[in-house]
PDB file of C-alpha atoms and ligand atoms in Angstrom:
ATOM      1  CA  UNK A   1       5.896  -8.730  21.158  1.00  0.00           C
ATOM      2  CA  UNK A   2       2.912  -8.298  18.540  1.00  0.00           C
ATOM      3  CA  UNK A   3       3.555  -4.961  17.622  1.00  0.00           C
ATOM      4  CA  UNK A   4       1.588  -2.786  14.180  1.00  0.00           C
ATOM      5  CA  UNK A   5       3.668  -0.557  12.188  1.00  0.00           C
ATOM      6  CA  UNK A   6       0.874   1.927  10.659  1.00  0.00           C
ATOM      7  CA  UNK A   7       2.288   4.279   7.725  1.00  0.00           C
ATOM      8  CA  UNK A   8       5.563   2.558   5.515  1.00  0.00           C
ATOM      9  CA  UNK A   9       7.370   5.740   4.784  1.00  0.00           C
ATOM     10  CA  UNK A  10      11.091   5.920   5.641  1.00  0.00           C
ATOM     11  CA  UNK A  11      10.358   5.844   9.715  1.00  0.00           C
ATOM     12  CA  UNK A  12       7.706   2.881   9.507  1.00  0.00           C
ATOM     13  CA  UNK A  13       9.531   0.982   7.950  1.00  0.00           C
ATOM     14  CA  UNK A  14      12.782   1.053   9.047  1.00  0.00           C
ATOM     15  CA  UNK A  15      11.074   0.803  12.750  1.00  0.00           C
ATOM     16  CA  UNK A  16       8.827  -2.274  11.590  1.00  0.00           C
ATOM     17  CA  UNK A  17      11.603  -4.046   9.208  1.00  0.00           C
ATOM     18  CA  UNK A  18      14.117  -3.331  12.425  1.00  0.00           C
ATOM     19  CA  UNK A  19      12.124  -4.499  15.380  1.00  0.00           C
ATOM     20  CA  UNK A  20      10.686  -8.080  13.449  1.00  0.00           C
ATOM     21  CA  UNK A  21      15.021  -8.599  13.133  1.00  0.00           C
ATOM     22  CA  UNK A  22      14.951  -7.632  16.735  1.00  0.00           C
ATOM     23  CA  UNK A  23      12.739 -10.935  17.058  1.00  0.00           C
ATOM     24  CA  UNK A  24       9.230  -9.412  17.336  1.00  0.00           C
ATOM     25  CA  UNK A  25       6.395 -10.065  15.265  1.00  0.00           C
ATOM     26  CA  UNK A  26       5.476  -7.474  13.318  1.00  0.00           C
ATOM     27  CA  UNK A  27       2.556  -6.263  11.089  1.00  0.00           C
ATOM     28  CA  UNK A  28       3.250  -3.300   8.852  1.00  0.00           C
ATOM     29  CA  UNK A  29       0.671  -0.993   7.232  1.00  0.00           C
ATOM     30  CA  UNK A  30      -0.351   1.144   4.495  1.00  0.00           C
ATOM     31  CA  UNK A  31      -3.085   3.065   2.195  1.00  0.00           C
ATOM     32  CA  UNK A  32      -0.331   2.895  -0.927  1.00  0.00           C
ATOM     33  CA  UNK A  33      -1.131  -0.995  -2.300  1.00  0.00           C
ATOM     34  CA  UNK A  34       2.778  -0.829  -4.088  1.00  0.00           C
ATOM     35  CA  UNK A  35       4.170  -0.182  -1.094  1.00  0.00           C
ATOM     36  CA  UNK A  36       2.529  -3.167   0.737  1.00  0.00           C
ATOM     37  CA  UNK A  37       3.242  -5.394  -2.668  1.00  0.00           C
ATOM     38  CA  UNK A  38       7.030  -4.359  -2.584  1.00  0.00           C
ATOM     39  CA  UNK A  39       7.062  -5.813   1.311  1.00  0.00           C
ATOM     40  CA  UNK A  40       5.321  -8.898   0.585  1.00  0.00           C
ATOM     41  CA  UNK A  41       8.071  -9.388  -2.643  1.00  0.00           C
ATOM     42  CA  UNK A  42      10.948  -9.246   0.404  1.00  0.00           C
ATOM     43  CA  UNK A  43      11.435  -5.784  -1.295  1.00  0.00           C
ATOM     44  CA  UNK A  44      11.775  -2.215   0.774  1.00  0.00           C
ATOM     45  CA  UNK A  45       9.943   0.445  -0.369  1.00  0.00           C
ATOM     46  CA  UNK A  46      12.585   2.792   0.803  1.00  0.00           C
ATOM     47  CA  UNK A  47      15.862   3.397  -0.345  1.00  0.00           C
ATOM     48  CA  UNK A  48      18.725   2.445   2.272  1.00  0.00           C
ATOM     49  CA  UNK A  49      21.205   0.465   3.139  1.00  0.00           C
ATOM     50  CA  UNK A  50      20.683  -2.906   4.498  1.00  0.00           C
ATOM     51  CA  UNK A  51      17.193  -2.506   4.835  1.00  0.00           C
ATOM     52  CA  UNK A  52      16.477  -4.878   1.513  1.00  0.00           C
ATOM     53  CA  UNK A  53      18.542  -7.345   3.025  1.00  0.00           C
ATOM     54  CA  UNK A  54      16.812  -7.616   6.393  1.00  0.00           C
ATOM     55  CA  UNK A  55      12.987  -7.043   5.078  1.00  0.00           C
ATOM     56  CA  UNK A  56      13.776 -10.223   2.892  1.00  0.00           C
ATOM     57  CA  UNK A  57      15.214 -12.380   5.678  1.00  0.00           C
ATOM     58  CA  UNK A  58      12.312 -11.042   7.991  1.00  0.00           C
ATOM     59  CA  UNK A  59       9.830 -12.008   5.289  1.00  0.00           C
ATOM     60  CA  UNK A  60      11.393 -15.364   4.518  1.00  0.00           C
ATOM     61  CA  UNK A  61      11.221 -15.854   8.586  1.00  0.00           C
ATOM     62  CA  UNK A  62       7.663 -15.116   8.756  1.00  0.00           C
ATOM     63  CA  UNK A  63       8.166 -12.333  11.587  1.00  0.00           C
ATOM     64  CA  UNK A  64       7.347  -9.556   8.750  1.00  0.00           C
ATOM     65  CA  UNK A  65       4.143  -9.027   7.041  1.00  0.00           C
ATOM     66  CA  UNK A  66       2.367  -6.077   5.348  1.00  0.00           C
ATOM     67  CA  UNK A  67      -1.511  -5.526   4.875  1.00  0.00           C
ATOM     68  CA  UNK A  68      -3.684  -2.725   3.756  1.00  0.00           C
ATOM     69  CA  UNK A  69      -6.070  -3.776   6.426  1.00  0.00           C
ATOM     70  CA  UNK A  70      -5.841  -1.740   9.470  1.00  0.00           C
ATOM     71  CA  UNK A  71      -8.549  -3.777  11.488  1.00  0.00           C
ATOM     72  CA  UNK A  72      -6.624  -7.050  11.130  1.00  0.00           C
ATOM     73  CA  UNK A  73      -3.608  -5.820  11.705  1.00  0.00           C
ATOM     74  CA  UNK A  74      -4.764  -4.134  14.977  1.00  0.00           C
ATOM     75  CA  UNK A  75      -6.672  -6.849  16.322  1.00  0.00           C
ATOM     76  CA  UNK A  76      -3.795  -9.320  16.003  1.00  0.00           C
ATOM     77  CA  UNK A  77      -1.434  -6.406  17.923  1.00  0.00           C
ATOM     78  CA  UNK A  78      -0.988  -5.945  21.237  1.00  0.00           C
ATOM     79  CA  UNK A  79       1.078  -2.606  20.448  1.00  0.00           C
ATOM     80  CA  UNK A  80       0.693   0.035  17.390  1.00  0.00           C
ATOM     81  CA  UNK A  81       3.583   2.498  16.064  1.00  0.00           C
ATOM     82  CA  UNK A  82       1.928   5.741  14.129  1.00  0.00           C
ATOM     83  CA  UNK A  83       4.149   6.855  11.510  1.00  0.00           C
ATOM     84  CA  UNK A  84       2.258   8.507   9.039  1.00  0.00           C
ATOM     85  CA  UNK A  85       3.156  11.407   7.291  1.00  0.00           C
ATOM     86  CA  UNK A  86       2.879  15.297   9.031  1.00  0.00           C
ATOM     87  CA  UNK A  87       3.828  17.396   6.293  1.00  0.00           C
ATOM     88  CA  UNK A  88       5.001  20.961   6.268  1.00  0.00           C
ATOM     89  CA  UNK A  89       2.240  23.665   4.778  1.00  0.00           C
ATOM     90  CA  UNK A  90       3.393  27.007   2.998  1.00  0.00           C
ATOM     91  CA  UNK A  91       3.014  29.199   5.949  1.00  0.00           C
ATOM     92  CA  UNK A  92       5.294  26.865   8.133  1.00  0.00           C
ATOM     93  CA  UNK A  93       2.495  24.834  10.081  1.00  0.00           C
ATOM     94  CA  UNK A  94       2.208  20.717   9.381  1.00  0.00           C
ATOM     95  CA  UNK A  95      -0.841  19.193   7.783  1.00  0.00           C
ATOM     96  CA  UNK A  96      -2.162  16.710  10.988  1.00  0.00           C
ATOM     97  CA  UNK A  97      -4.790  15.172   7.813  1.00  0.00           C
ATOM     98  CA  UNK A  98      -2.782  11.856   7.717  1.00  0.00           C
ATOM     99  CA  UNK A  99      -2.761  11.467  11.704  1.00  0.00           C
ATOM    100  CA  UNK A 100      -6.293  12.873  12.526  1.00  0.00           C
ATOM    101  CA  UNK A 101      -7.258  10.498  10.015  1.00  0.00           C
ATOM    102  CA  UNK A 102      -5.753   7.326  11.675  1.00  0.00           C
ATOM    103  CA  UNK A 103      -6.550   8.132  15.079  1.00  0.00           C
ATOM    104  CA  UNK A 104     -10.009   7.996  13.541  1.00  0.00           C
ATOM    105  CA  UNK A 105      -9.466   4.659  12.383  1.00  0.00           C
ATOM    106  CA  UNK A 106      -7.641   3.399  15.542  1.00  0.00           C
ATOM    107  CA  UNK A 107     -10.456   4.503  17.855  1.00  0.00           C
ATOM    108  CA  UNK A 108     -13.168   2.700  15.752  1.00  0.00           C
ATOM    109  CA  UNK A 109     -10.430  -0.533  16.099  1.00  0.00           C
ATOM    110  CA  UNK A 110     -10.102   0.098  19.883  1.00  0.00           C
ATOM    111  CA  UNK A 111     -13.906   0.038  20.479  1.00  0.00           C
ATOM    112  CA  UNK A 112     -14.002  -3.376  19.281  1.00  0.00           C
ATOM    113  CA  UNK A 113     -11.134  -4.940  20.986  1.00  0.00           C
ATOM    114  CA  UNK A 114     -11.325  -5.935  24.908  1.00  0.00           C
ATOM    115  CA  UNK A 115      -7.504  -6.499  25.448  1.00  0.00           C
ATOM    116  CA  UNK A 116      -5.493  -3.441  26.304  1.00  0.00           C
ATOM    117  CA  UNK A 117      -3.620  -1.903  23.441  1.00  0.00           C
ATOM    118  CA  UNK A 118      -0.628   0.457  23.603  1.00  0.00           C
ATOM    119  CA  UNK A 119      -0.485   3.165  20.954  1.00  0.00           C
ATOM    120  CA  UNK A 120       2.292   5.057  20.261  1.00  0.00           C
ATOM    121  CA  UNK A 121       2.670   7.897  17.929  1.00  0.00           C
ATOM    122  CA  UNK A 122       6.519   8.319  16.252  1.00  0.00           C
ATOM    123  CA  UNK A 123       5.271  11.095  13.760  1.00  0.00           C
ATOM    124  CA  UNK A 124       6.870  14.501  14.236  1.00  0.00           C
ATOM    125  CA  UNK A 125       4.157  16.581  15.882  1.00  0.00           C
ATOM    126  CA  UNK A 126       3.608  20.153  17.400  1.00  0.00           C
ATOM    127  CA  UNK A 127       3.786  19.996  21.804  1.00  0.00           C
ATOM    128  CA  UNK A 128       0.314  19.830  22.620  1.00  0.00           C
ATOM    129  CA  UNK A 129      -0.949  17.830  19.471  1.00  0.00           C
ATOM    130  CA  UNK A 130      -1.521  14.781  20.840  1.00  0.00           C
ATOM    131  CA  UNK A 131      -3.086  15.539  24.371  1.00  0.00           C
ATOM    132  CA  UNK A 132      -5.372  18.053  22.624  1.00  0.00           C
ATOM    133  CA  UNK A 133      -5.832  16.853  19.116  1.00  0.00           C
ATOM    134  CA  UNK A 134      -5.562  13.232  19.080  1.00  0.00           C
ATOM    135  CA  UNK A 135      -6.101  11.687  22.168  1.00  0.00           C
ATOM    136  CA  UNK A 136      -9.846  13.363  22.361  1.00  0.00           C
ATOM    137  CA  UNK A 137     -10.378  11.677  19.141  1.00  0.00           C
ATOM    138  CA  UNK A 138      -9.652   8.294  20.217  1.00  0.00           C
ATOM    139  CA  UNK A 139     -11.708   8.576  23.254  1.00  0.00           C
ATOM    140  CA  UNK A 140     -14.280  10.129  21.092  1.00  0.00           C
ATOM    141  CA  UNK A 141     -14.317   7.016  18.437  1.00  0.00           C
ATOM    142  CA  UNK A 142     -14.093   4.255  21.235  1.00  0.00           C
ATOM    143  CA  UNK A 143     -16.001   5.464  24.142  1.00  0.00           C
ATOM    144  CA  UNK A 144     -13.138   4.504  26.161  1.00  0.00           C
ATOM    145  CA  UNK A 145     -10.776   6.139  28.468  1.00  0.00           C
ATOM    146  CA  UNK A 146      -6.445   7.156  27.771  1.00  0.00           C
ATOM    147  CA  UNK A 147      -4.442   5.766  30.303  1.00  0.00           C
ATOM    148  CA  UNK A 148      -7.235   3.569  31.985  1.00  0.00           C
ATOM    149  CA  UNK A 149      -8.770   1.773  28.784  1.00  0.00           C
ATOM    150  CA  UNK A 150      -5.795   2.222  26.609  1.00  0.00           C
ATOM    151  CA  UNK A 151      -2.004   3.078  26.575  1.00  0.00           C
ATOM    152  CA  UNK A 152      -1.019   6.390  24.793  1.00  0.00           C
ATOM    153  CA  UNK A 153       2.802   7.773  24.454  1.00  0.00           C
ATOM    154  CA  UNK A 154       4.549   9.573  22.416  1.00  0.00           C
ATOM    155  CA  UNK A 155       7.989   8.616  21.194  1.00  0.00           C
ATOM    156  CA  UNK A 156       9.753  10.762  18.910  1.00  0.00           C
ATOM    157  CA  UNK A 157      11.987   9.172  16.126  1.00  0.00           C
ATOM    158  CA  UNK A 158      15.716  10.736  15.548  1.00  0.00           C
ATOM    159  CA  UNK A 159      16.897   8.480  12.307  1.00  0.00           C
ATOM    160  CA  UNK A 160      18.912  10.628   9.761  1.00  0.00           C
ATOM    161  CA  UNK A 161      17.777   9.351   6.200  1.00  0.00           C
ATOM    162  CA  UNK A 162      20.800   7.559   4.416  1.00  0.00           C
ATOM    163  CA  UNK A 163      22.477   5.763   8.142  1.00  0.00           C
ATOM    164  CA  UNK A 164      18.575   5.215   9.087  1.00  0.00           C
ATOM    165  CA  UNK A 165      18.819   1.335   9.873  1.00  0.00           C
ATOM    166  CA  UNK A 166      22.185   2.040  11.672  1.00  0.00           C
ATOM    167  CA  UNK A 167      20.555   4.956  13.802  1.00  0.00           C
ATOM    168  CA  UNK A 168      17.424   2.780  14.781  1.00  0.00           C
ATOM    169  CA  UNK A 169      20.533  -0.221  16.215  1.00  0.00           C
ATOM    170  CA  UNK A 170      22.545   2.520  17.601  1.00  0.00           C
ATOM    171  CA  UNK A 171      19.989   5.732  18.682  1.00  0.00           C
ATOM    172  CA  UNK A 172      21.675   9.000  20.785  1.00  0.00           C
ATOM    173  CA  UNK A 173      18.910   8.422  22.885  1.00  0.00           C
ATOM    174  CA  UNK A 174      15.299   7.026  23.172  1.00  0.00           C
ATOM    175  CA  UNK A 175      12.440   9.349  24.882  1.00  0.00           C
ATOM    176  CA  UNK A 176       9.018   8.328  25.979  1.00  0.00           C
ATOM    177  CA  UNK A 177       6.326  10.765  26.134  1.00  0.00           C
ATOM    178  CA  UNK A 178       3.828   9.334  28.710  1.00  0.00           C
ATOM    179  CA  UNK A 179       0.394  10.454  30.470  1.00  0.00           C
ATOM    180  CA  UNK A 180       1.788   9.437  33.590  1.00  0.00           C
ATOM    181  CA  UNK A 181       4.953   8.857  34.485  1.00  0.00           C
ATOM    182  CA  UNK A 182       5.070   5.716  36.479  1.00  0.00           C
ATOM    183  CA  UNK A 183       3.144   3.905  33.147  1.00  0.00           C
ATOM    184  CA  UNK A 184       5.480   1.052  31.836  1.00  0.00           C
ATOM    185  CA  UNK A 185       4.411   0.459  28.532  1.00  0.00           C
ATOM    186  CA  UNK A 186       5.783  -2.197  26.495  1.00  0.00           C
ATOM    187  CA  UNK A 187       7.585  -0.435  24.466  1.00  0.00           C
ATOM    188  CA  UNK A 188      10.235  -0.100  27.312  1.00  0.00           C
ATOM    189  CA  UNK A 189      11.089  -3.296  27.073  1.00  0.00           C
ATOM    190  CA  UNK A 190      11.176  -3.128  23.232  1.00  0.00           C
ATOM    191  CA  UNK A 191      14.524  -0.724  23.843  1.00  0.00           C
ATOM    192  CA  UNK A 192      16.421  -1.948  26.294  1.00  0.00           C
ATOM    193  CA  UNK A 193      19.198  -4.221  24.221  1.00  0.00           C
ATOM    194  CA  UNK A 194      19.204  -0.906  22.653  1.00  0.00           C
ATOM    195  CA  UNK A 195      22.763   0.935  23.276  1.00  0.00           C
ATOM    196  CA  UNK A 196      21.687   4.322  24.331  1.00  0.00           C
ATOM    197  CA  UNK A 197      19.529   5.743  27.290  1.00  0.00           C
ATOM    198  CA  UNK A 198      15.940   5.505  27.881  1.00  0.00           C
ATOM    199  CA  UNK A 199      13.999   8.734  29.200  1.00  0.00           C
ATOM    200  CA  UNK A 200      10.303   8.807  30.310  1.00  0.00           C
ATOM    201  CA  UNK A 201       8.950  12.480  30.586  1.00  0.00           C
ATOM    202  CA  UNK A 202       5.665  14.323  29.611  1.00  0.00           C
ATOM    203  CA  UNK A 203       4.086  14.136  25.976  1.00  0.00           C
ATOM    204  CA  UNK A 204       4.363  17.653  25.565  1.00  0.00           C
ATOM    205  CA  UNK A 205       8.174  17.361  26.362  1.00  0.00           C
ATOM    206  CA  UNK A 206       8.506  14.637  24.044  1.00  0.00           C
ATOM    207  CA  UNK A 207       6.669  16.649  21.236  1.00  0.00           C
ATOM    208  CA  UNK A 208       8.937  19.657  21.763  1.00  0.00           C
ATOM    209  CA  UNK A 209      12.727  17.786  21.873  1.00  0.00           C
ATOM    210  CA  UNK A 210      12.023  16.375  18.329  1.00  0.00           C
ATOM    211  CA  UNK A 211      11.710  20.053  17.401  1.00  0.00           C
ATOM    212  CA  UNK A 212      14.766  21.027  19.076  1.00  0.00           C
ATOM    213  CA  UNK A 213      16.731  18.294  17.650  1.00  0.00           C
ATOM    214  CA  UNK A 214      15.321  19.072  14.183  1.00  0.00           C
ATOM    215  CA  UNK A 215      16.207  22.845  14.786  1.00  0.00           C
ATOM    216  CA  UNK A 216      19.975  22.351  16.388  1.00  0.00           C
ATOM    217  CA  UNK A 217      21.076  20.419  13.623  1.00  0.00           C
ATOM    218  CA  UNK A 218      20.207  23.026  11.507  1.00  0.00           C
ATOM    219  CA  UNK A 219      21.988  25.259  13.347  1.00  0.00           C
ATOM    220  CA  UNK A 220      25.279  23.258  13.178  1.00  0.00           C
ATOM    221  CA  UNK A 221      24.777  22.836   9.029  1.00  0.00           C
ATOM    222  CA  UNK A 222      23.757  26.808   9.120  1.00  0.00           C
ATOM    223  CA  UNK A 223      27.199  27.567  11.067  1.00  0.00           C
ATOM    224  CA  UNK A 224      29.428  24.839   9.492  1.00  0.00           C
ATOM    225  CA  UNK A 225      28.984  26.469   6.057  1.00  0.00           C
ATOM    226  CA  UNK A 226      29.463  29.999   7.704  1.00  0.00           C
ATOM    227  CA  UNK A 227      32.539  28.655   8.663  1.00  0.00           C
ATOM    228  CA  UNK A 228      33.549  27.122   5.944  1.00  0.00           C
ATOM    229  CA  UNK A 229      33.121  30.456   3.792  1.00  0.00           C
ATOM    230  CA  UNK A 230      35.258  31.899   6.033  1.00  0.00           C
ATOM    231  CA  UNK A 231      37.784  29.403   5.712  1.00  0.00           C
ATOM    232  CA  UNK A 232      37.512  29.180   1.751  1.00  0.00           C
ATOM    233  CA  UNK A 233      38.120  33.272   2.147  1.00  0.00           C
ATOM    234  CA  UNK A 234      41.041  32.810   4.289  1.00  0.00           C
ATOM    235  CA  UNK A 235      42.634  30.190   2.661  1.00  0.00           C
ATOM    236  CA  UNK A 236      42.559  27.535   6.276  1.00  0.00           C
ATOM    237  CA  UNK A 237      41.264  23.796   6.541  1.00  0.00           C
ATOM    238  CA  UNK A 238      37.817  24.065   7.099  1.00  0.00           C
ATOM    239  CA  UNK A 239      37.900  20.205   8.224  1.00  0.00           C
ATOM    240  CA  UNK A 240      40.806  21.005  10.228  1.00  0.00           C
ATOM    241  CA  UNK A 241      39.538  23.720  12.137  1.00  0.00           C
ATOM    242  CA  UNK A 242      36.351  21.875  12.955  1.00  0.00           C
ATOM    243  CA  UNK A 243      38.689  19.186  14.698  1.00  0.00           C
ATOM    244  CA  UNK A 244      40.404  21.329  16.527  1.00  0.00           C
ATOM    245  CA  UNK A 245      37.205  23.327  17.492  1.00  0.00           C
ATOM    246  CA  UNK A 246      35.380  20.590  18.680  1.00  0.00           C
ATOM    247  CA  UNK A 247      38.134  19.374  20.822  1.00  0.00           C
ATOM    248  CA  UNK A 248      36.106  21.468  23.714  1.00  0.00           C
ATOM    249  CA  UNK A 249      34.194  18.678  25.489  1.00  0.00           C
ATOM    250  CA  UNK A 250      33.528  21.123  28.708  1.00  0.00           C
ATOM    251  CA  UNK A 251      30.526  23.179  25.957  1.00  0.00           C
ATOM    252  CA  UNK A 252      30.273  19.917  23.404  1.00  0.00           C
ATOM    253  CA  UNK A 253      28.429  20.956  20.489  1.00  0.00           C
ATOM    254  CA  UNK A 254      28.215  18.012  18.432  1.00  0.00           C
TER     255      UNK A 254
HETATM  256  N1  NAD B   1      11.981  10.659   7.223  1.00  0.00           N
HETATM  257  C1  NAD B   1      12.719  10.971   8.255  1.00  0.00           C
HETATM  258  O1  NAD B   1      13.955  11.039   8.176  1.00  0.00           O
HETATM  259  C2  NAD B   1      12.074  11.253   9.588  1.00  0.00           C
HETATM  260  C3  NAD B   1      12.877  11.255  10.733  1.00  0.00           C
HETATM  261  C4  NAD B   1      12.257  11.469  11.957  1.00  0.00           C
HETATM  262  C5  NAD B   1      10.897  11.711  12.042  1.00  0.00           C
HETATM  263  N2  NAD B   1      10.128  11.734  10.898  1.00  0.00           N
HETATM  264  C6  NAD B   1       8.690  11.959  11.058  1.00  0.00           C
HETATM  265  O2  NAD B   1       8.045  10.680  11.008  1.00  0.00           O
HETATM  266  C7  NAD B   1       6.787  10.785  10.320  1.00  0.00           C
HETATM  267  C8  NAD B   1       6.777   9.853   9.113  1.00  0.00           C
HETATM  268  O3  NAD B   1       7.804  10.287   8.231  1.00  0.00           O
HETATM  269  P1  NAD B   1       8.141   9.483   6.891  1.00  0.00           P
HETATM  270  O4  NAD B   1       9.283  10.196   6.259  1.00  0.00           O
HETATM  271  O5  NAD B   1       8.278   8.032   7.199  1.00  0.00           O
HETATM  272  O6  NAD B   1       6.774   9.739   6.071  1.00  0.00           O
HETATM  273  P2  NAD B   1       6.356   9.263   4.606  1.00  0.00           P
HETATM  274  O7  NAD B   1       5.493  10.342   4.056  1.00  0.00           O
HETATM  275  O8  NAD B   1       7.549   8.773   3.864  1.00  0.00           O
HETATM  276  O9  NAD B   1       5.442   7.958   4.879  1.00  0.00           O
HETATM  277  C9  NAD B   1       4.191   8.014   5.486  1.00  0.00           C
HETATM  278  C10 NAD B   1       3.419   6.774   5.074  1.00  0.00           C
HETATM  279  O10 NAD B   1       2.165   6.756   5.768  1.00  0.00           O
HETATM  280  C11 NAD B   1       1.208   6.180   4.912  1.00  0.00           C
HETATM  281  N3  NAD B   1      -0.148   6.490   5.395  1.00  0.00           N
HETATM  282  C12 NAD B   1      -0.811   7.679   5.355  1.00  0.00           C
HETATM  283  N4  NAD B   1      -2.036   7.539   5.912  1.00  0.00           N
HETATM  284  C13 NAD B   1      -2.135   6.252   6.312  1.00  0.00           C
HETATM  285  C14 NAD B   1      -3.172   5.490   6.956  1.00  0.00           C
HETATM  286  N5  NAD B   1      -4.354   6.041   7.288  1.00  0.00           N
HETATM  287  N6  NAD B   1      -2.944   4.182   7.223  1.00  0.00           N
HETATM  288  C15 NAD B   1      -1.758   3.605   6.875  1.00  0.00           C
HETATM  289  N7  NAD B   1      -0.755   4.280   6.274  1.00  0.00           N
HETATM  290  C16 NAD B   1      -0.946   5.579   5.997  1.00  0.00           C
HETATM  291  C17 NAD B   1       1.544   6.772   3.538  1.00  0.00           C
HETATM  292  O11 NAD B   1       0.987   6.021   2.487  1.00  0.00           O
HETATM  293  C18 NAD B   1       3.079   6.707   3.581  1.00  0.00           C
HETATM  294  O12 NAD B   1       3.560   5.479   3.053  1.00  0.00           O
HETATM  295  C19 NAD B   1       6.615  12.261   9.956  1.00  0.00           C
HETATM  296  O13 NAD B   1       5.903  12.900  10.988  1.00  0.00           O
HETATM  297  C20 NAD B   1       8.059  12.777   9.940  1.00  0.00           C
HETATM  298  O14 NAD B   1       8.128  14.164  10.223  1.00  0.00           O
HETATM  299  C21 NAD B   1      10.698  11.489   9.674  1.00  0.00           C
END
């Protein structure tokens, strides 16, 4: 597949280096010219393991390349991955500036190109955001129609920073937020060799189970060093007790 990778934070990048070893071709993008400079050097611009390593060989193969131009990139694509930034404000919302501001620039591509293109946002969003929000502006920008004209869906990313390139090989699960559920984009295809299942459901569903993820892992952190006061107080195995709590697989909690 032709796929564009726009935004080369942690999840872009991973997702774009990741996918071109998976065999596709891929065209990553970025505002931050360093960034694209470190990629075109075989270097990552992130900090992980093995991603150095395969950005290099993907390079050296020629299924890897990085641009600052959006257009280009986009034209040559048949499929685009949003990962730009959405981050948290002081009174707990996220700043959509970075997203708003490339579905701008992806519905000014789209009203240029004839083929159909697939684009699918991986940046963490509120349920709701992209029906309401960002789809509008893409049929705004390209006078064309979501789910007719162009493919839209959202699919959440679940990589823990520090095992990220092992997480994208080996996921918990992949979920596809889609207009409609009998669509088939691409990107299903793009998954399957992956190891875990596949789930199609609404947008707004997708949106909302990257929250709860994001939110139950907190939860476990908030209550494993609860515990482990306790345990420090009491004098027991913290690590110990954790084994033997989690023993119960009929209410898993890990
Ligand atoms: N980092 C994680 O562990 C993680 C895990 C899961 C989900 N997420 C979510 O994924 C999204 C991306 O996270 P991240 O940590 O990779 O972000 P990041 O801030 O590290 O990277 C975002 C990148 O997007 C680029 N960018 C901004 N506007 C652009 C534009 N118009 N065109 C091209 N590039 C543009 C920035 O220059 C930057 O390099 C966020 O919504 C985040 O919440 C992050």
């Amino acid at each position: 597949m032709k796929i564009s990778v726009f935004g080369l934070g942690y999840v872009g990048t991973i997702s774009a280096a990741c996918l071109a070893q998976m065999g596709h071709e891929v065209i990553g993008v970025d505002v931050n010219p360093n960034k694209i400079g470190m990629i075109a050097q075989g270097q990552s611009p992130v900090m992980e393991a093995e991603i150095g390593e395969i950005i290099a060989e993907q390079m050296k193969q020629q299924r890897l390349t990085a641009t600052a131009d959006g257009a280009w990139a986009f034209a040559r694509t048949d499929l685009s991955l949003i990962c730009v930034g959405t981050p948290g404000k002081e009174n707990g919302s996220i700043d959509l500036t970075y997203v708003q501001r490339i579905f701008e620039e992806i519905g000014d591509y789209l009203s240029s190109k004839s083929s159909f293109h697939w684009i699918v946002l991986r940046s963490t969003v509120l349920p709701g955001t992209t029906e309401q929000s960002l789809i509008p502006i893409l049929e705004k920008k390209s006078g064309k129609s979501a789910g007719k004209d162009f493919g839209v869906c959202f699919n959440p990313e679940f990589l823990r920073e520090g095992s990220s390139v092992w997480d994208f090989f080996n996921p918990p699960k992949t979920v596809i937020g889609l207009l409609n559920l009998s669509d088939a984009p691409p990107l299903l295809a793009l998954y399957e060799s992956l190891p875990a299942p596949v789930i199609k459901t609404s947008i707004r569903d997708a949106e909302l189970v990257k929250y709860l993820d994001n939110v139950f892992h907190a939860l476990k952190i908030c209550f494993a060093n609860e515990i482990g006061r306790v345990c420090q107080a009491l004098k027991v195995d913290s690590h110990e007790l954790m084994n033997i709590f989690i023993q119960d697989t009929n209410a898993p909690i890990h």
